[in-house]
Amino acid sequence: MATADPIPDVSTASTRPAASLLVMVAAMSAEQFDHLLANLTAAFPADSMLVATQNDFAASSIPALRVIPAPPTNAAWTSTVADFVNAFQIAQEENVRAVLMLGPGSGSLSSQALHDLANAVLSSAVDLAIPRYTLPPHAGLANSAILYPLTRAL
């Protein structure tokens, strides 16, 4: 005898489609986090994305977005080994195709930059995509021309 689901609007983990992109977000201020979520939802459909974060998230702000808690780490500026291990474990559990790891300063990225960065891995046979920042002609001159040779000589 077949039975019908009495609550068809509620999707369970087994009936929910797998996300194609896992976005690991480092801990950041609430304002930066909200701005980042707005850029992510402008760049990708909310149902194709899973966001794992250490930040507190009000589910009512973007109801279609799946946000899960990420295990806490002690990352201050750069990602640690634990961040990469956690991203891999969540990606395996959720069966996602790509992982986008965003650090504390990622709130300044535009939705187009986020889309291009993740789309490089999602749409081609590339395994890793990293941003390339354009620097002014004399950026890093003091470090590369003066400080590095001096500390190397010591």
PDB file of C-alpha atoms in Angstrom:
ATOM      1  CA  MET A   1       0.000   0.000   0.000  1.00  0.00           C
ATOM      2  CA  ALA A   2       1.435   3.376  -1.012  1.00  0.00           C
ATOM      3  CA  THR A   3       1.328   6.302   1.381  1.00  0.00           C
ATOM      4  CA  ALA A   4       1.585   9.982   0.587  1.00  0.00           C
ATOM      5  CA  ASP A   5       3.875  12.416   2.315  1.00  0.00           C
ATOM      6  CA  PRO A   6       1.638  14.511   4.619  1.00  0.00           C
ATOM      7  CA  ILE A   7       4.065  17.470   4.517  1.00  0.00           C
ATOM      8  CA  PRO A   8       5.300  17.766   0.919  1.00  0.00           C
ATOM      9  CA  ASP A   9       6.754  21.288   1.284  1.00  0.00           C
ATOM     10  CA  VAL A  10       9.424  20.245   3.782  1.00  0.00           C
ATOM     11  CA  SER A  11      12.460  18.744   2.094  1.00  0.00           C
ATOM     12  CA  THR A  12      14.619  16.303   3.970  1.00  0.00           C
ATOM     13  CA  ALA A  13      18.322  15.772   3.462  1.00  0.00           C
ATOM     14  CA  SER A  14      17.658  12.753   1.247  1.00  0.00           C
ATOM     15  CA  THR A  15      15.232  14.568  -1.078  1.00  0.00           C
ATOM     16  CA  ARG A  16      17.170  17.829  -1.202  1.00  0.00           C
ATOM     17  CA  PRO A  17      19.291  18.091  -4.370  1.00  0.00           C
ATOM     18  CA  ALA A  18      23.030  18.037  -3.824  1.00  0.00           C
ATOM     19  CA  ALA A  19      24.730  21.406  -4.078  1.00  0.00           C
ATOM     20  CA  SER A  20      27.401  21.759  -6.729  1.00  0.00           C
ATOM     21  CA  LEU A  21      29.440  24.346  -4.808  1.00  0.00           C
ATOM     22  CA  LEU A  22      30.576  24.375  -1.196  1.00  0.00           C
ATOM     23  CA  VAL A  23      31.562  27.832   0.034  1.00  0.00           C
ATOM     24  CA  MET A  24      33.719  27.749   3.166  1.00  0.00           C
ATOM     25  CA  VAL A  25      33.612  31.168   4.814  1.00  0.00           C
ATOM     26  CA  ALA A  26      36.087  32.188   7.501  1.00  0.00           C
ATOM     27  CA  ALA A  27      34.894  34.027  10.586  1.00  0.00           C
ATOM     28  CA  MET A  28      34.257  37.707   9.839  1.00  0.00           C
ATOM     29  CA  SER A  29      32.137  40.591  11.031  1.00  0.00           C
ATOM     30  CA  ALA A  30      28.363  40.341  10.589  1.00  0.00           C
ATOM     31  CA  GLU A  31      28.313  43.256   8.140  1.00  0.00           C
ATOM     32  CA  GLN A  32      30.987  41.695   5.917  1.00  0.00           C
ATOM     33  CA  PHE A  33      29.272  38.315   6.132  1.00  0.00           C
ATOM     34  CA  ASP A  34      25.909  39.744   5.054  1.00  0.00           C
ATOM     35  CA  HIS A  35      27.573  41.585   2.165  1.00  0.00           C
ATOM     36  CA  LEU A  36      29.367  38.394   1.119  1.00  0.00           C
ATOM     37  CA  LEU A  37      26.134  36.371   1.206  1.00  0.00           C
ATOM     38  CA  ALA A  38      24.419  39.007  -0.931  1.00  0.00           C
ATOM     39  CA  ASN A  39      27.248  38.786  -3.493  1.00  0.00           C
ATOM     40  CA  LEU A  40      27.161  34.981  -3.446  1.00  0.00           C
ATOM     41  CA  THR A  41      23.421  34.832  -4.049  1.00  0.00           C
ATOM     42  CA  ALA A  42      23.829  37.357  -6.881  1.00  0.00           C
ATOM     43  CA  ALA A  43      26.535  35.177  -8.452  1.00  0.00           C
ATOM     44  CA  PHE A  44      24.981  31.711  -8.015  1.00  0.00           C
ATOM     45  CA  PRO A  45      21.528  30.204  -7.596  1.00  0.00           C
ATOM     46  CA  ALA A  46      20.925  29.612  -3.899  1.00  0.00           C
ATOM     47  CA  ASP A  47      19.908  25.973  -4.399  1.00  0.00           C
ATOM     48  CA  SER A  48      23.223  25.109  -6.108  1.00  0.00           C
ATOM     49  CA  MET A  49      25.304  26.415  -3.225  1.00  0.00           C
ATOM     50  CA  LEU A  50      26.062  25.243   0.302  1.00  0.00           C
ATOM     51  CA  VAL A  51      27.681  27.719   2.693  1.00  0.00           C
ATOM     52  CA  ALA A  52      29.685  26.472   5.678  1.00  0.00           C
ATOM     53  CA  THR A  53      30.656  29.169   8.149  1.00  0.00           C
ATOM     54  CA  GLN A  54      31.705  29.811  11.714  1.00  0.00           C
ATOM     55  CA  ASN A  55      29.528  32.952  11.775  1.00  0.00           C
ATOM     56  CA  ASP A  56      26.059  33.139  13.269  1.00  0.00           C
ATOM     57  CA  PHE A  57      23.471  33.244  10.505  1.00  0.00           C
ATOM     58  CA  ALA A  58      19.842  34.335  10.639  1.00  0.00           C
ATOM     59  CA  ALA A  59      18.043  31.882   8.357  1.00  0.00           C
ATOM     60  CA  SER A  60      15.279  34.377   7.698  1.00  0.00           C
ATOM     61  CA  SER A  61      17.573  36.763   5.798  1.00  0.00           C
ATOM     62  CA  ILE A  62      18.005  34.424   2.794  1.00  0.00           C
ATOM     63  CA  PRO A  63      15.605  31.471   3.241  1.00  0.00           C
ATOM     64  CA  ALA A  64      16.614  29.556   0.088  1.00  0.00           C
ATOM     65  CA  LEU A  65      20.297  29.468   1.057  1.00  0.00           C
ATOM     66  CA  ARG A  66      21.604  26.392   2.874  1.00  0.00           C
ATOM     67  CA  VAL A  67      23.988  27.455   5.619  1.00  0.00           C
ATOM     68  CA  ILE A  68      25.638  24.903   7.882  1.00  0.00           C
ATOM     69  CA  PRO A  69      28.020  25.475  10.781  1.00  0.00           C
ATOM     70  CA  ALA A  70      31.698  24.863  10.112  1.00  0.00           C
ATOM     71  CA  PRO A  71      33.952  23.478  12.822  1.00  0.00           C
ATOM     72  CA  PRO A  72      35.717  26.322  14.645  1.00  0.00           C
ATOM     73  CA  THR A  73      39.401  26.925  13.916  1.00  0.00           C
ATOM     74  CA  ASN A  74      41.958  29.413  15.144  1.00  0.00           C
ATOM     75  CA  ALA A  75      42.572  31.067  11.771  1.00  0.00           C
ATOM     76  CA  ALA A  76      43.370  34.738  12.052  1.00  0.00           C
ATOM     77  CA  TRP A  77      44.513  35.854   8.611  1.00  0.00           C
ATOM     78  CA  THR A  78      45.299  32.761   6.557  1.00  0.00           C
ATOM     79  CA  SER A  79      43.623  29.388   6.287  1.00  0.00           C
ATOM     80  CA  THR A  80      45.076  26.604   8.391  1.00  0.00           C
ATOM     81  CA  VAL A  81      45.438  22.918   7.671  1.00  0.00           C
ATOM     82  CA  ALA A  82      42.318  22.292   9.752  1.00  0.00           C
ATOM     83  CA  ASP A  83      40.328  24.568   7.429  1.00  0.00           C
ATOM     84  CA  PHE A  84      41.335  22.520   4.394  1.00  0.00           C
ATOM     85  CA  VAL A  85      40.616  19.224   6.181  1.00  0.00           C
ATOM     86  CA  ASN A  86      37.186  20.484   7.283  1.00  0.00           C
ATOM     87  CA  ALA A  87      36.414  21.660   3.746  1.00  0.00           C
ATOM     88  CA  PHE A  88      37.356  18.257   2.343  1.00  0.00           C
ATOM     89  CA  GLN A  89      35.250  16.394   4.907  1.00  0.00           C
ATOM     90  CA  ILE A  90      32.176  18.562   4.324  1.00  0.00           C
ATOM     91  CA  ALA A  91      32.639  18.264   0.550  1.00  0.00           C
ATOM     92  CA  GLN A  92      32.754  14.471   0.840  1.00  0.00           C
ATOM     93  CA  GLU A  93      29.675  14.354   3.094  1.00  0.00           C
ATOM     94  CA  GLU A  94      27.629  16.712   0.910  1.00  0.00           C
ATOM     95  CA  ASN A  95      28.903  15.332  -2.429  1.00  0.00           C
ATOM     96  CA  VAL A  96      29.734  18.710  -3.971  1.00  0.00           C
ATOM     97  CA  ARG A  97      31.672  19.249  -7.204  1.00  0.00           C
ATOM     98  CA  ALA A  98      33.809  22.209  -6.101  1.00  0.00           C
ATOM     99  CA  VAL A  99      34.903  24.077  -2.992  1.00  0.00           C
ATOM    100  CA  LEU A 100      35.346  27.835  -2.756  1.00  0.00           C
ATOM    101  CA  MET A 101      37.343  28.821   0.330  1.00  0.00           C
ATOM    102  CA  LEU A 102      36.958  32.454   1.339  1.00  0.00           C
ATOM    103  CA  GLY A 103      39.128  34.142   3.944  1.00  0.00           C
ATOM    104  CA  PRO A 104      38.376  37.014   6.293  1.00  0.00           C
ATOM    105  CA  GLY A 105      38.947  39.706   3.641  1.00  0.00           C
ATOM    106  CA  SER A 106      36.638  38.140   1.067  1.00  0.00           C
ATOM    107  CA  GLY A 107      33.796  40.499   1.908  1.00  0.00           C
ATOM    108  CA  SER A 108      35.347  42.995  -0.510  1.00  0.00           C
ATOM    109  CA  LEU A 109      35.036  40.666  -3.532  1.00  0.00           C
ATOM    110  CA  SER A 110      32.355  41.524  -6.065  1.00  0.00           C
ATOM    111  CA  SER A 111      29.741  39.022  -7.180  1.00  0.00           C
ATOM    112  CA  GLN A 112      31.405  38.877 -10.614  1.00  0.00           C
ATOM    113  CA  ALA A 113      34.789  38.025  -9.058  1.00  0.00           C
ATOM    114  CA  LEU A 114      33.213  35.279  -6.941  1.00  0.00           C
ATOM    115  CA  HIS A 115      31.385  33.904  -9.985  1.00  0.00           C
ATOM    116  CA  ASP A 116      34.511  33.901 -12.164  1.00  0.00           C
ATOM    117  CA  LEU A 117      36.631  32.254  -9.485  1.00  0.00           C
ATOM    118  CA  ALA A 118      34.212  29.397  -8.825  1.00  0.00           C
ATOM    119  CA  ASN A 119      33.117  29.051 -12.442  1.00  0.00           C
ATOM    120  CA  ALA A 120      36.723  28.382 -13.504  1.00  0.00           C
ATOM    121  CA  VAL A 121      36.586  25.109 -11.572  1.00  0.00           C
ATOM    122  CA  LEU A 122      32.922  24.261 -12.123  1.00  0.00           C
ATOM    123  CA  SER A 123      32.844  24.650 -15.911  1.00  0.00           C
ATOM    124  CA  SER A 124      36.200  23.216 -16.963  1.00  0.00           C
ATOM    125  CA  ALA A 125      38.675  20.499 -16.126  1.00  0.00           C
ATOM    126  CA  VAL A 126      40.667  22.759 -13.815  1.00  0.00           C
ATOM    127  CA  ASP A 127      41.384  21.502 -10.299  1.00  0.00           C
ATOM    128  CA  LEU A 128      42.504  24.745  -8.683  1.00  0.00           C
ATOM    129  CA  ALA A 129      41.767  28.410  -9.328  1.00  0.00           C
ATOM    130  CA  ILE A 130      43.405  31.192  -7.346  1.00  0.00           C
ATOM    131  CA  PRO A 131      42.980  34.952  -7.675  1.00  0.00           C
ATOM    132  CA  ARG A 132      45.685  37.010  -9.339  1.00  0.00           C
ATOM    133  CA  TYR A 133      45.839  40.507  -7.992  1.00  0.00           C
ATOM    134  CA  THR A 134      47.028  43.336 -10.197  1.00  0.00           C
ATOM    135  CA  LEU A 135      49.577  45.409  -8.348  1.00  0.00           C
ATOM    136  CA  PRO A 136      50.851  48.888  -9.107  1.00  0.00           C
ATOM    137  CA  PRO A 137      54.299  49.030 -10.727  1.00  0.00           C
ATOM    138  CA  HIS A 138      56.183  49.885  -7.529  1.00  0.00           C
ATOM    139  CA  ALA A 139      54.261  47.668  -5.101  1.00  0.00           C
ATOM    140  CA  GLY A 140      56.531  45.502  -3.022  1.00  0.00           C
ATOM    141  CA  LEU A 141      59.624  47.392  -4.166  1.00  0.00           C
ATOM    142  CA  ALA A 142      60.888  48.023  -0.642  1.00  0.00           C
ATOM    143  CA  ASN A 143      60.436  44.365   0.243  1.00  0.00           C
ATOM    144  CA  SER A 144      61.888  42.783  -2.892  1.00  0.00           C
ATOM    145  CA  ALA A 145      64.713  45.277  -3.486  1.00  0.00           C
ATOM    146  CA  ILE A 146      65.791  46.213   0.038  1.00  0.00           C
ATOM    147  CA  LEU A 147      64.431  44.063   2.865  1.00  0.00           C
ATOM    148  CA  TYR A 148      64.682  40.629   1.238  1.00  0.00           C
ATOM    149  CA  PRO A 149      68.347  40.948   0.144  1.00  0.00           C
ATOM    150  CA  LEU A 150      69.264  42.434   3.522  1.00  0.00           C
ATOM    151  CA  THR A 151      67.632  39.638   5.540  1.00  0.00           C
ATOM    152  CA  ARG A 152      68.997  37.041   3.128  1.00  0.00           C
ATOM    153  CA  ALA A 153      72.524  38.339   3.698  1.00  0.00           C
ATOM    154  CA  LEU A 154      72.143  38.055   7.466  1.00  0.00           C
TER     155      LEU A 154
END
